[in-house]
Short mmCIF file of C-alpha atoms (C1' of nucleotides) in Angstrom, two decimals:
data_model
loop_
_atom_site.label_atom_id
_atom_site.label_comp_id
_atom_site.label_asym_id
_atom_site.label_seq_id
_atom_site.Cartn_x
_atom_site.Cartn_y
_atom_site.Cartn_z
CA MET A 13 -21.27 -43.82 7.12
CA PRO A 14 -18.55 -44.20 4.46
CA SER A 15 -16.17 -41.48 5.77
CA ASP A 16 -13.35 -40.85 3.43
CA PRO A 17 -9.96 -40.74 5.30
CA SER A 18 -8.56 -38.56 2.52
CA LEU A 19 -10.98 -35.78 3.32
CA GLY A 20 -9.08 -32.69 4.56
CA VAL A 21 -10.06 -30.43 7.34
CA ARG A 22 -12.18 -28.41 4.85
CA GLY A 23 -13.88 -31.61 3.47
CA ARG A 24 -12.23 -31.09 0.08
CA ARG A 25 -11.60 -34.04 -2.22
CA PRO A 26 -8.38 -34.23 -4.20
CA ALA A 27 -8.79 -33.00 -7.83
CA ARG A 28 -6.14 -33.31 -10.59
CA THR A 29 -3.58 -31.73 -8.28
CA SER A 30 -5.15 -31.24 -4.89
CA GLY A 31 -6.16 -27.83 -3.71
CA ASP A 32 -4.37 -28.54 -0.38
CA ASP A 33 -1.18 -29.21 -2.23
CA ARG A 34 -1.53 -25.75 -3.95
CA GLU A 35 -2.11 -24.07 -0.56
CA LEU A 36 0.96 -25.77 0.76
CA ALA A 37 2.92 -24.76 -2.29
CA ILE A 38 1.94 -21.07 -1.71
CA LEU A 39 3.09 -21.27 1.85
CA ALA A 40 6.38 -22.94 0.94
CA THR A 41 6.96 -20.42 -1.91
CA ALA A 42 6.32 -17.64 0.59
CA GLU A 43 8.84 -18.99 3.06
CA ARG A 44 11.42 -19.51 0.40
CA LEU A 45 11.08 -16.03 -1.10
CA LEU A 46 11.05 -14.25 2.18
CA ALA A 47 14.34 -16.04 3.06
CA GLU A 48 15.98 -14.14 0.23
CA ARG A 49 14.15 -10.73 -0.01
CA PRO A 50 11.95 -8.55 2.15
CA LEU A 51 8.17 -8.82 2.18
CA SER A 52 7.71 -5.57 0.18
CA ALA A 53 9.71 -7.09 -2.63
CA VAL A 54 7.51 -10.22 -2.81
CA SER A 55 4.27 -9.63 -4.78
CA VAL A 56 1.10 -11.75 -4.89
CA ASP A 57 2.16 -12.66 -8.42
CA ASP A 58 5.47 -13.93 -7.17
CA LEU A 59 3.75 -16.20 -4.80
CA ALA A 60 1.23 -17.41 -7.36
CA ARG A 61 3.87 -18.09 -10.03
CA GLY A 62 6.06 -19.84 -7.45
CA ALA A 63 3.22 -22.17 -6.78
CA GLY A 64 2.43 -22.72 -10.31
CA ILE A 65 -0.87 -20.84 -10.53
CA SER A 66 -2.10 -17.47 -11.71
CA ARG A 67 -2.70 -14.46 -9.58
CA PRO A 68 -6.49 -14.74 -9.38
CA THR A 69 -6.25 -18.34 -8.44
CA PHE A 70 -4.05 -17.33 -5.53
CA TYR A 71 -7.12 -15.36 -4.21
CA PHE A 72 -8.97 -18.62 -4.16
CA TYR A 73 -6.66 -19.93 -1.38
CA PHE A 74 -5.70 -16.78 0.52
CA ALA A 75 -7.45 -13.43 0.92
CA SER A 76 -4.17 -11.52 0.72
CA LYS A 77 -0.46 -11.67 0.96
CA ASP A 78 -0.77 -10.89 4.62
CA ALA A 79 -3.05 -13.86 5.11
CA VAL A 80 -0.25 -16.09 3.97
CA LEU A 81 2.06 -14.50 6.46
CA LEU A 82 -0.40 -14.90 9.24
CA SER A 83 -0.74 -18.52 8.43
CA LEU A 84 3.02 -19.02 8.52
CA LEU A 85 3.29 -17.00 11.76
CA ASP A 86 0.72 -19.23 13.46
CA ARG A 87 3.11 -22.20 12.86
CA VAL A 88 6.22 -20.56 14.06
CA VAL A 89 4.59 -19.12 17.14
CA ALA A 90 3.34 -22.52 18.12
CA GLU A 91 6.86 -23.84 17.64
CA ALA A 92 8.25 -21.19 19.81
CA ASP A 93 5.70 -21.69 22.48
CA ALA A 94 6.39 -25.48 22.54
CA ALA A 95 10.03 -24.91 22.81
CA MET A 96 9.56 -22.47 25.72
CA THR A 97 7.10 -24.78 27.55
CA GLN A 98 9.66 -27.53 27.28
CA ALA A 99 12.35 -25.23 28.59
CA GLU A 100 10.18 -24.57 31.60
CA ALA A 101 9.36 -28.22 32.12
CA VAL A 102 12.93 -29.39 32.23
CA THR A 103 13.78 -27.27 35.29
CA SER A 104 10.26 -27.16 36.97
CA GLY A 105 10.61 -30.09 39.49
CA ALA A 106 13.53 -28.51 41.31
CA SER A 107 13.23 -26.39 44.35
CA GLY A 108 16.64 -27.32 45.75
CA ARG A 109 19.57 -25.12 44.83
CA PRO A 110 18.28 -21.75 43.70
CA PRO A 111 21.15 -19.96 41.84
CA GLU A 112 22.34 -22.46 39.27
CA VAL A 113 19.01 -24.07 38.53
CA ALA A 114 17.17 -20.72 38.16
CA ARG A 115 19.86 -19.38 35.99
CA GLU A 116 19.68 -22.40 33.72
CA ALA A 117 15.83 -22.16 33.50
CA TRP A 118 16.03 -18.59 32.25
CA ARG A 119 18.88 -19.36 29.92
CA ARG A 120 16.85 -22.18 28.37
CA ALA A 121 13.81 -20.01 27.86
CA ILE A 122 15.84 -17.21 26.16
CA SER A 123 17.68 -19.80 24.07
CA ALA A 124 14.36 -21.41 22.90
CA TYR A 125 13.11 -18.01 21.75
CA HIS A 126 16.37 -17.24 20.00
CA ASP A 127 16.67 -20.63 18.26
CA THR A 128 13.01 -20.63 16.92
CA PHE A 129 13.31 -17.25 15.42
CA ARG A 130 16.80 -17.78 14.03
CA ASP A 131 15.50 -20.85 12.24
CA HIS A 132 12.84 -18.67 10.50
CA ARG A 133 14.89 -15.61 9.90
CA GLY A 134 13.13 -14.40 6.84
CA LEU A 135 9.73 -14.93 8.38
CA THR A 136 10.79 -12.97 11.44
CA LEU A 137 11.97 -10.13 9.39
CA ALA A 138 8.66 -10.23 7.17
CA TRP A 139 6.57 -10.23 10.37
CA ALA A 140 8.16 -7.04 11.69
CA GLU A 141 7.61 -5.49 8.28
CA ALA A 142 3.94 -6.43 8.13
CA ARG A 143 3.27 -5.43 11.68
CA SER A 144 3.52 -1.72 10.96
CA THR A 145 0.76 -1.91 8.23
CA ASN A 146 -1.39 -4.93 9.11
CA HIS A 147 -3.82 -4.92 12.02
CA GLU A 148 -4.11 -8.66 12.23
CA VAL A 149 -0.34 -9.30 12.39
CA ARG A 150 -0.15 -6.63 15.11
CA GLU A 151 -2.92 -8.37 17.10
CA LEU A 152 -1.54 -11.79 16.60
CA TRP A 153 1.84 -10.63 17.92
CA ALA A 154 0.40 -8.63 20.70
CA GLY A 155 -1.40 -11.86 21.99
CA VAL A 156 1.72 -13.94 21.76
CA PHE A 157 3.84 -11.40 23.51
CA GLU A 158 1.22 -10.99 26.25
CA GLY A 159 1.44 -14.76 26.82
CA TRP A 160 5.21 -14.48 27.37
CA VAL A 161 4.99 -11.56 29.54
CA GLN A 162 2.56 -13.30 31.85
CA ARG A 163 4.77 -16.35 32.01
CA SER A 164 7.89 -14.29 32.81
CA ALA A 165 5.95 -12.07 35.29
CA ALA A 166 4.61 -15.29 37.07
CA ALA A 167 8.11 -16.68 37.23
CA ILE A 168 9.54 -13.44 38.70
CA GLU A 169 6.80 -13.36 41.25
CA ALA A 170 7.47 -16.94 42.25
CA GLU A 171 11.14 -16.06 42.75
CA ARG A 172 10.26 -13.10 44.91
CA ALA A 173 7.73 -15.10 46.96
CA ARG A 174 10.53 -17.69 47.55
CA GLY A 175 12.86 -14.97 48.78
CA ALA A 176 15.24 -15.66 45.81
CA ALA A 177 14.58 -12.28 44.30
CA PRO A 178 14.17 -8.99 46.04
CA PRO A 179 10.98 -6.90 45.55
CA GLY A 180 11.12 -4.08 43.12
CA VAL A 181 9.14 -2.53 40.20
CA PRO A 182 6.02 -4.58 39.41
CA ALA A 183 6.93 -7.90 38.02
CA ARG A 184 4.69 -7.31 35.01
CA ASP A 185 6.50 -4.08 34.06
CA LEU A 186 9.86 -5.77 34.36
CA ALA A 187 8.56 -8.67 32.19
CA VAL A 188 7.36 -6.25 29.59
CA ALA A 189 10.59 -4.39 29.36
CA LEU A 190 12.78 -7.48 29.28
CA ASN A 191 10.68 -9.29 26.78
CA SER A 192 10.65 -6.07 24.56
CA MET A 193 14.49 -5.97 24.89
CA ASN A 194 14.78 -9.58 23.62
CA GLU A 195 12.51 -8.94 20.77
CA ARG A 196 14.47 -5.94 19.54
CA VAL A 197 17.84 -7.17 20.20
CA LEU A 198 17.14 -10.41 18.46
CA TYR A 199 15.58 -8.81 15.51
CA ALA A 200 18.64 -6.45 15.18
CA THR A 201 21.01 -9.45 15.35
CA PHE A 202 19.02 -11.34 12.65
CA SER A 203 18.39 -8.38 10.34
CA GLY A 204 22.09 -7.78 10.11
CA ASP A 205 21.91 -3.95 9.50
CA GLY A 206 22.61 -1.51 12.17
CA PRO A 207 24.39 -2.02 15.53
CA ALA A 208 23.84 -5.35 17.03
CA VAL A 209 25.24 -7.93 19.37
CA ALA A 210 27.26 -10.86 17.74
CA GLU A 211 24.90 -13.87 17.34
CA SER A 212 27.25 -16.15 19.34
CA ASP A 213 26.99 -13.78 22.36
CA VAL A 214 23.48 -12.46 22.22
CA VAL A 215 21.87 -15.10 24.46
CA GLY A 216 24.51 -14.66 27.16
CA VAL A 217 24.19 -10.81 27.02
CA LEU A 218 20.43 -10.97 27.32
CA LEU A 219 20.54 -13.56 30.05
CA GLY A 220 22.94 -11.33 32.05
CA ILE A 221 20.58 -8.46 31.99
CA TRP A 222 17.60 -10.67 32.93
CA LEU A 223 19.45 -12.00 35.83
CA SER A 224 20.55 -8.71 37.21
CA ALA A 225 17.18 -7.07 36.69
CA ILE A 226 15.46 -9.90 38.50
CA TYR A 227 17.98 -10.91 41.21
CA GLY A 228 20.57 -8.09 41.39
CA SER A 229 19.79 -5.14 43.50
CA ALA A 230 20.10 -1.59 42.13
CA PRO A 231 21.83 1.00 44.21
CA ALA A 232 19.48 2.77 46.57
CA GLY A 233 18.69 6.38 45.48
CA MET B 9 27.79 44.72 -3.08
CA PRO B 10 23.99 44.92 -2.58
CA SER B 11 23.52 41.65 -0.68
CA ASP B 12 19.81 40.93 -0.14
CA PRO B 13 19.19 39.84 3.41
CA SER B 14 16.06 37.97 2.17
CA LEU B 15 18.21 35.42 0.34
CA GLY B 16 17.81 32.04 1.90
CA VAL B 17 20.47 29.40 2.32
CA ARG B 18 20.05 28.15 -1.15
CA GLY B 19 20.23 31.64 -2.64
CA ARG B 20 16.70 31.59 -3.91
CA ARG B 21 14.74 34.81 -4.24
CA PRO B 22 11.13 34.91 -3.11
CA ALA B 23 8.75 34.61 -5.97
CA ARG B 24 4.95 35.07 -5.82
CA THR B 25 4.80 32.67 -2.79
CA SER B 26 8.21 31.51 -1.89
CA GLY B 27 9.41 27.96 -2.70
CA ASP B 28 10.83 27.71 0.77
CA ASP B 29 7.52 28.42 2.13
CA ARG B 30 6.01 25.58 0.10
CA GLU B 31 8.80 23.29 1.33
CA LEU B 32 7.92 24.15 4.91
CA ALA B 33 4.20 23.76 4.17
CA ILE B 34 4.93 20.25 3.01
CA LEU B 35 6.81 19.38 6.15
CA ALA B 36 4.26 20.96 8.45
CA THR B 37 1.48 19.07 6.61
CA ALA B 38 3.34 15.77 6.97
CA GLU B 39 3.81 16.21 10.76
CA ARG B 40 0.16 17.23 11.10
CA LEU B 41 -1.15 14.25 9.12
CA LEU B 42 1.24 11.86 10.78
CA ALA B 43 -0.03 12.83 14.18
CA GLU B 44 -3.51 11.39 13.23
CA ARG B 45 -2.79 8.47 10.93
CA PRO B 46 -0.01 5.99 9.99
CA LEU B 47 2.45 6.71 7.18
CA SER B 48 0.93 4.17 4.92
CA ALA B 49 -2.43 6.03 5.15
CA VAL B 50 -0.77 9.36 3.96
CA SER B 51 -0.21 9.62 0.19
CA VAL B 52 1.89 12.03 -1.70
CA ASP B 53 -1.31 13.56 -2.93
CA ASP B 54 -2.37 14.25 0.66
CA LEU B 55 0.90 15.96 1.35
CA ALA B 56 0.64 18.01 -1.87
CA ARG B 57 -2.98 19.04 -1.30
CA GLY B 58 -2.24 19.89 2.37
CA ALA B 59 0.38 22.24 1.12
CA GLY B 60 -1.76 23.68 -1.46
CA ILE B 61 0.01 22.36 -4.54
CA SER B 62 -0.46 19.56 -7.06
CA ARG B 63 1.26 16.14 -6.77
CA PRO B 64 3.78 16.73 -9.54
CA THR B 65 4.74 20.07 -7.87
CA PHE B 66 5.49 18.13 -4.76
CA TYR B 67 8.16 16.21 -6.58
CA PHE B 68 9.76 19.52 -7.34
CA TYR B 69 10.46 19.85 -3.69
CA PHE B 70 11.07 16.35 -2.57
CA ALA B 71 12.08 13.19 -4.33
CA SER B 72 9.53 11.11 -2.50
CA LYS B 73 7.34 10.76 0.67
CA ASP B 74 10.27 9.08 2.40
CA ALA B 75 12.45 12.06 1.67
CA VAL B 76 9.95 14.25 3.66
CA LEU B 77 10.22 11.82 6.58
CA LEU B 78 14.00 11.87 6.39
CA SER B 79 14.09 15.66 6.59
CA LEU B 80 11.74 15.71 9.62
CA LEU B 81 13.72 12.97 11.26
CA ASP B 82 16.94 14.98 10.97
CA ARG B 83 15.41 17.66 13.02
CA VAL B 84 13.99 15.43 15.75
CA VAL B 85 17.26 13.52 16.01
CA ALA B 86 19.10 16.76 16.46
CA GLU B 87 16.73 17.70 19.22
CA ALA B 88 17.10 14.33 20.96
CA ASP B 89 20.96 14.53 20.75
CA ALA B 90 20.90 18.11 22.05
CA ALA B 91 18.65 17.06 25.09
CA MET B 92 20.92 14.16 25.76
CA THR B 93 24.10 16.19 25.60
CA GLN B 94 22.62 18.68 28.02
CA ALA B 95 21.55 15.95 30.32
CA GLU B 96 25.22 14.70 30.32
CA ALA B 97 26.57 18.14 30.88
CA VAL B 98 24.44 18.85 34.03
CA THR B 99 25.95 15.94 35.93
CA SER B 100 29.42 15.91 34.44
CA GLY B 101 31.31 17.98 36.85
CA ALA B 102 30.70 15.86 39.88
CA SER B 103 33.11 12.98 40.93
CA GLY B 104 32.00 13.23 44.58
CA ARG B 105 29.23 10.98 45.66
CA PRO B 106 28.89 8.25 43.15
CA PRO B 107 25.55 6.55 43.78
CA GLU B 108 22.90 9.43 43.66
CA VAL B 109 24.72 11.51 41.21
CA ALA B 110 25.32 8.58 38.74
CA ARG B 111 21.74 7.47 39.13
CA GLU B 112 20.53 11.00 38.33
CA ALA B 113 22.72 11.23 35.21
CA TRP B 114 21.35 8.00 33.81
CA ARG B 115 17.78 9.03 34.61
CA ARG B 116 18.12 12.40 32.83
CA ALA B 117 19.48 10.67 29.69
CA ILE B 118 16.60 8.21 29.53
CA SER B 119 14.13 10.99 30.34
CA ALA B 120 15.60 13.17 27.48
CA TYR B 121 15.12 10.32 25.03
CA HIS B 122 11.65 9.65 26.31
CA ASP B 123 10.53 13.29 26.22
CA THR B 124 11.84 14.07 22.71
CA PHE B 125 10.05 11.11 21.14
CA ARG B 126 6.92 11.63 23.11
CA ASP B 127 6.71 15.10 21.71
CA HIS B 128 6.85 13.78 18.21
CA ARG B 129 4.82 10.63 18.76
CA GLY B 130 3.38 10.49 15.11
CA LEU B 131 6.77 10.95 13.60
CA THR B 132 8.25 8.23 15.84
CA LEU B 133 5.55 5.82 14.68
CA ALA B 134 6.07 6.76 11.01
CA TRP B 135 9.88 6.36 11.35
CA ALA B 136 9.32 2.80 12.60
CA GLU B 137 6.94 2.08 9.68
CA ALA B 138 9.38 3.49 7.09
CA ARG B 139 12.48 1.77 8.49
CA SER B 140 11.12 -1.63 7.37
CA THR B 141 11.01 -0.57 3.68
CA ASN B 142 13.33 2.28 3.24
CA HIS B 143 17.07 2.04 3.13
CA GLU B 144 17.89 5.62 3.88
CA VAL B 145 15.70 5.76 6.98
CA ARG B 146 17.34 2.44 8.19
CA GLU B 147 20.83 3.90 7.82
CA LEU B 148 20.03 7.25 9.38
CA TRP B 149 18.61 5.49 12.47
CA ALA B 150 21.54 3.02 12.56
CA GLY B 151 23.87 5.99 12.82
CA VAL B 152 21.92 7.79 15.44
CA PHE B 153 21.65 4.59 17.40
CA GLU B 154 25.35 3.88 17.09
CA GLY B 155 26.17 7.31 18.52
CA TRP B 156 24.02 6.55 21.60
CA VAL B 157 25.50 3.09 22.00
CA GLN B 158 28.95 4.64 22.03
CA ARG B 159 28.11 7.24 24.58
CA SER B 160 26.44 4.74 26.87
CA ALA B 161 29.35 2.24 26.42
CA ALA B 162 31.87 4.94 27.24
CA ALA B 163 29.92 5.97 30.38
CA ILE B 164 29.65 2.28 31.50
CA GLU B 165 33.46 1.84 30.95
CA ALA B 166 34.07 5.09 32.87
CA GLU B 167 32.12 3.74 35.87
CA ARG B 168 33.87 0.39 35.79
CA ALA B 169 37.30 2.25 35.60
CA ARG B 170 36.27 4.17 38.79
CA GLY B 171 35.38 0.98 40.45
CA ALA B 172 31.76 2.09 40.76
CA ALA B 173 30.57 -0.64 38.45
CA PRO B 174 31.78 -4.30 38.43
CA PRO B 175 33.26 -5.78 35.18
CA GLY B 176 31.01 -8.16 33.16
CA VAL B 177 29.95 -8.58 29.61
CA PRO B 178 31.52 -6.09 27.14
CA ALA B 179 30.28 -2.62 27.77
CA ARG B 180 29.33 -2.20 24.08
CA ASP B 181 27.15 -5.30 24.16
CA LEU B 182 25.46 -4.05 27.24
CA ALA B 183 24.94 -0.71 25.71
CA VAL B 184 23.34 -2.15 22.56
CA ALA B 185 21.00 -4.33 24.48
CA LEU B 186 19.90 -1.53 26.85
CA ASN B 187 19.45 1.02 24.13
CA SER B 188 17.39 -1.59 22.06
CA MET B 189 15.26 -2.09 25.08
CA ASN B 190 14.57 1.64 25.45
CA GLU B 191 13.73 1.94 21.80
CA ARG B 192 11.26 -0.95 21.70
CA VAL B 193 9.66 -0.28 25.15
CA LEU B 194 9.19 3.45 24.35
CA TYR B 195 7.76 2.60 20.95
CA ALA B 196 5.28 0.18 22.39
CA THR B 197 4.28 2.71 25.01
CA PHE B 198 3.63 5.50 22.42
CA SER B 199 1.96 3.35 19.87
CA GLY B 200 -0.73 2.26 22.28
CA ASP B 201 -1.45 -1.12 20.94
CA GLY B 202 -0.03 -4.32 22.41
CA PRO B 203 1.31 -4.90 25.98
CA ALA B 204 3.18 -1.87 27.26
CA VAL B 205 4.42 -0.08 30.41
CA ALA B 206 2.19 2.80 31.51
CA GLU B 207 3.69 6.13 30.36
CA SER B 208 4.03 7.52 33.82
CA ASP B 209 6.14 4.56 34.91
CA VAL B 210 8.18 3.83 31.88
CA VAL B 211 11.21 5.92 32.62
CA GLY B 212 11.46 4.54 36.15
CA VAL B 213 11.21 0.91 34.91
CA LEU B 214 13.77 1.47 32.21
CA LEU B 215 16.10 3.24 34.62
CA GLY B 216 15.88 0.36 37.20
CA ILE B 217 16.99 -2.14 34.54
CA TRP B 218 19.93 0.03 33.45
CA LEU B 219 21.08 0.53 36.98
CA SER B 220 20.94 -3.19 37.94
CA ALA B 221 22.55 -4.20 34.60
CA ILE B 222 25.40 -1.77 35.07
CA TYR B 223 25.86 -1.62 38.83
CA GLY B 224 24.08 -4.66 40.24
CA SER B 225 25.83 -8.02 40.15
CA ALA B 226 24.10 -11.16 38.84
CA PRO B 227 24.36 -14.29 40.86
CA ALA B 228 27.51 -16.27 39.90
CA GLY B 229 26.80 -19.28 37.80
"C1'" DC C 6 -25.25 -38.00 -18.13
"C1'" DC C 7 -26.58 -34.11 -15.68
"C1'" DG C 8 -25.95 -31.04 -11.73
"C1'" DT C 9 -22.92 -29.44 -8.20
"C1'" DT C 10 -18.77 -28.37 -6.23
"C1'" DT C 11 -14.11 -27.42 -6.87
"C1'" DC C 12 -10.86 -25.00 -9.22
"C1'" DT C 13 -8.86 -21.81 -12.92
"C1'" DC C 14 -7.80 -17.61 -15.27
"C1'" DA C 15 -8.35 -13.61 -18.91
"C1'" DA C 16 -9.84 -9.17 -18.46
"C1'" DC C 17 -11.07 -5.50 -15.81
"C1'" DA C 18 -11.39 -1.61 -12.33
"C1'" DC C 19 -8.76 0.85 -8.99
"C1'" DC C 20 -5.14 3.22 -6.61
"C1'" DG C 21 -0.63 5.14 -5.66
"C1'" DT C 22 3.93 6.40 -7.48
"C1'" DG C 23 6.92 8.91 -10.29
"C1'" DT C 24 7.77 11.26 -15.10
"C1'" DT C 25 7.21 14.28 -19.22
"C1'" DG C 26 6.54 18.33 -21.55
"C1'" DA C 27 4.38 22.41 -22.07
"C1'" DC C 28 3.30 26.57 -19.87
"C1'" DT C 29 3.28 30.93 -16.60
"C1'" DC C 30 5.66 34.56 -14.67
"C1'" DG C 31 8.96 37.27 -12.47
"C1'" DT C 32 14.06 38.60 -13.10
"C1'" DT C 33 18.04 40.03 -15.64
"C1'" DC C 34 20.71 41.78 -19.02
"C1'" DG C 35 21.68 43.62 -23.63
"C1'" DC D 5 11.93 47.55 -24.12
"C1'" DG D 6 12.16 42.82 -25.13
"C1'" DA D 7 14.72 38.32 -25.58
"C1'" DA D 8 16.49 34.73 -22.59
"C1'" DC D 9 16.60 32.42 -18.33
"C1'" DG D 10 15.20 29.93 -14.38
"C1'" DA D 11 11.98 28.86 -10.85
"C1'" DG D 12 7.69 27.17 -10.21
"C1'" DT D 13 3.37 24.74 -11.74
"C1'" DC D 14 0.38 21.09 -13.45
"C1'" DA D 15 -2.51 17.94 -16.92
"C1'" DA D 16 -1.64 13.84 -18.80
"C1'" DC D 17 0.72 9.82 -19.13
"C1'" DA D 18 3.20 5.18 -18.05
"C1'" DC D 19 3.81 1.82 -14.70
"C1'" DG D 20 3.09 -1.64 -11.30
"C1'" DG D 21 0.63 -3.49 -7.57
"C1'" DT D 22 -3.98 -5.13 -5.45
"C1'" DG D 23 -8.24 -7.18 -5.56
"C1'" DT D 24 -12.81 -8.61 -8.30
"C1'" DT D 25 -15.73 -10.46 -12.06
"C1'" DG D 26 -17.52 -13.63 -14.84
"C1'" DA D 27 -17.04 -17.34 -17.78
"C1'" DG D 28 -15.32 -21.37 -18.11
"C1'" DA D 29 -12.99 -26.64 -17.46
"C1'" DA D 30 -12.56 -30.87 -14.63
"C1'" DA D 31 -14.10 -34.09 -11.42
"C1'" DC D 32 -17.15 -36.28 -8.86
"C1'" DG D 33 -22.10 -37.73 -6.87
"C1'" DG D 34 -26.42 -38.99 -7.72
#
DNA sequence: CCGTTTCTCAACACCGTGTTGACTCGTTCG
DNA sequence: CGAACGAGTCAACACGGTGTTGAGAAACGG
């Protein structure tokens, strides 16, 4: 069995200039162009020319402009997930001093989210734009978001079980609202237009609200 | 001076079928169509035919599809502002018992916001869609949002000055984050896709977070 | 060297937007 | 009355973007 190590995932052999290279060139062009202008101002033709091919050839590699975006999003989401998992791991083995350790764990998680999307600002903005018109983008994001909601909800419930946090509204509802807040606030911060929190303060502000919503008690009414 | 009472704001006289009627027909058609499908699935032709005119004639009344949206948005925003002002007025004359009265004031404000946009669900969704591509929509919303942020921030500062709320992060930052949360959470609730809080619980969940962020104290760290 | 697979693109079909220029039809004023 | 005006109307056009077709070249693999 003479298996060729240069065979790609799709079993394609390198031609004059490899097809996989072209695919990567399209992705790279997309990320480059989206860093400087909105998705609606980037046409399929722009992506094709940026990758040194014609528009029909673009369709050999991707079904549409949105498919390119989806592909890029997959990567960034994986990155964010990894960063968040790592943030969790760092503070997981400690059940000693509740306040400082717990606070640090939440801070790291929010920071991981913030850093990842800040590093792909253009993509983040493009994703928000595509979400309103593209079903697949919407579903991908819904899945990712649901994952984060479940993590946060589980963490909140764990704190309540330990007696570190008081009972209150369902943990899941709290998690949905807080994660939604992060999403919108960070988006506003990165997009630059409209009222927003300064980038240097945003993690601190969000953290404060998470902590008081989870640990602080609202006045009885 | 024979002033004709049928003269409109723009001093136009009614022709065969009045131009103002057509303008209203376009607006009504837009709101009707947006209640059943997204903005991207409503063309200028749809609006024109819905109002009983041809596409070029549409452009006699509005510069674009977005201009129609902007016009509708103006109305809804005025409605929301009025509802919120009224909510404020109801509880303004009371400086007696802090906790219950304050809680009720915040609840009414959030509820007003919620009710207004729920009553124009299709429009709310269309606005979010247009915001990503249209500069004017973005600016209109930024202005409205800024107004709400200033109100909330002022109210938070008032509570802090009274000693009812502890100091913390700048009131404006808190206001931006909490208003952003409301926007995103309510949007998710109305849009129906992706993780969301049940509509019957959403005001309560948001209120809880506002109260603990403003009045509750986070653990020192 | 011949067939198959990979890859490429000119030309086309389609749709949505916004514009032009001519035309109707009441109103106004000499 | 009838010319002039302005509001209102639309067929036809120009344009730009998307996605498809069909006819190839270029590189293996047998």
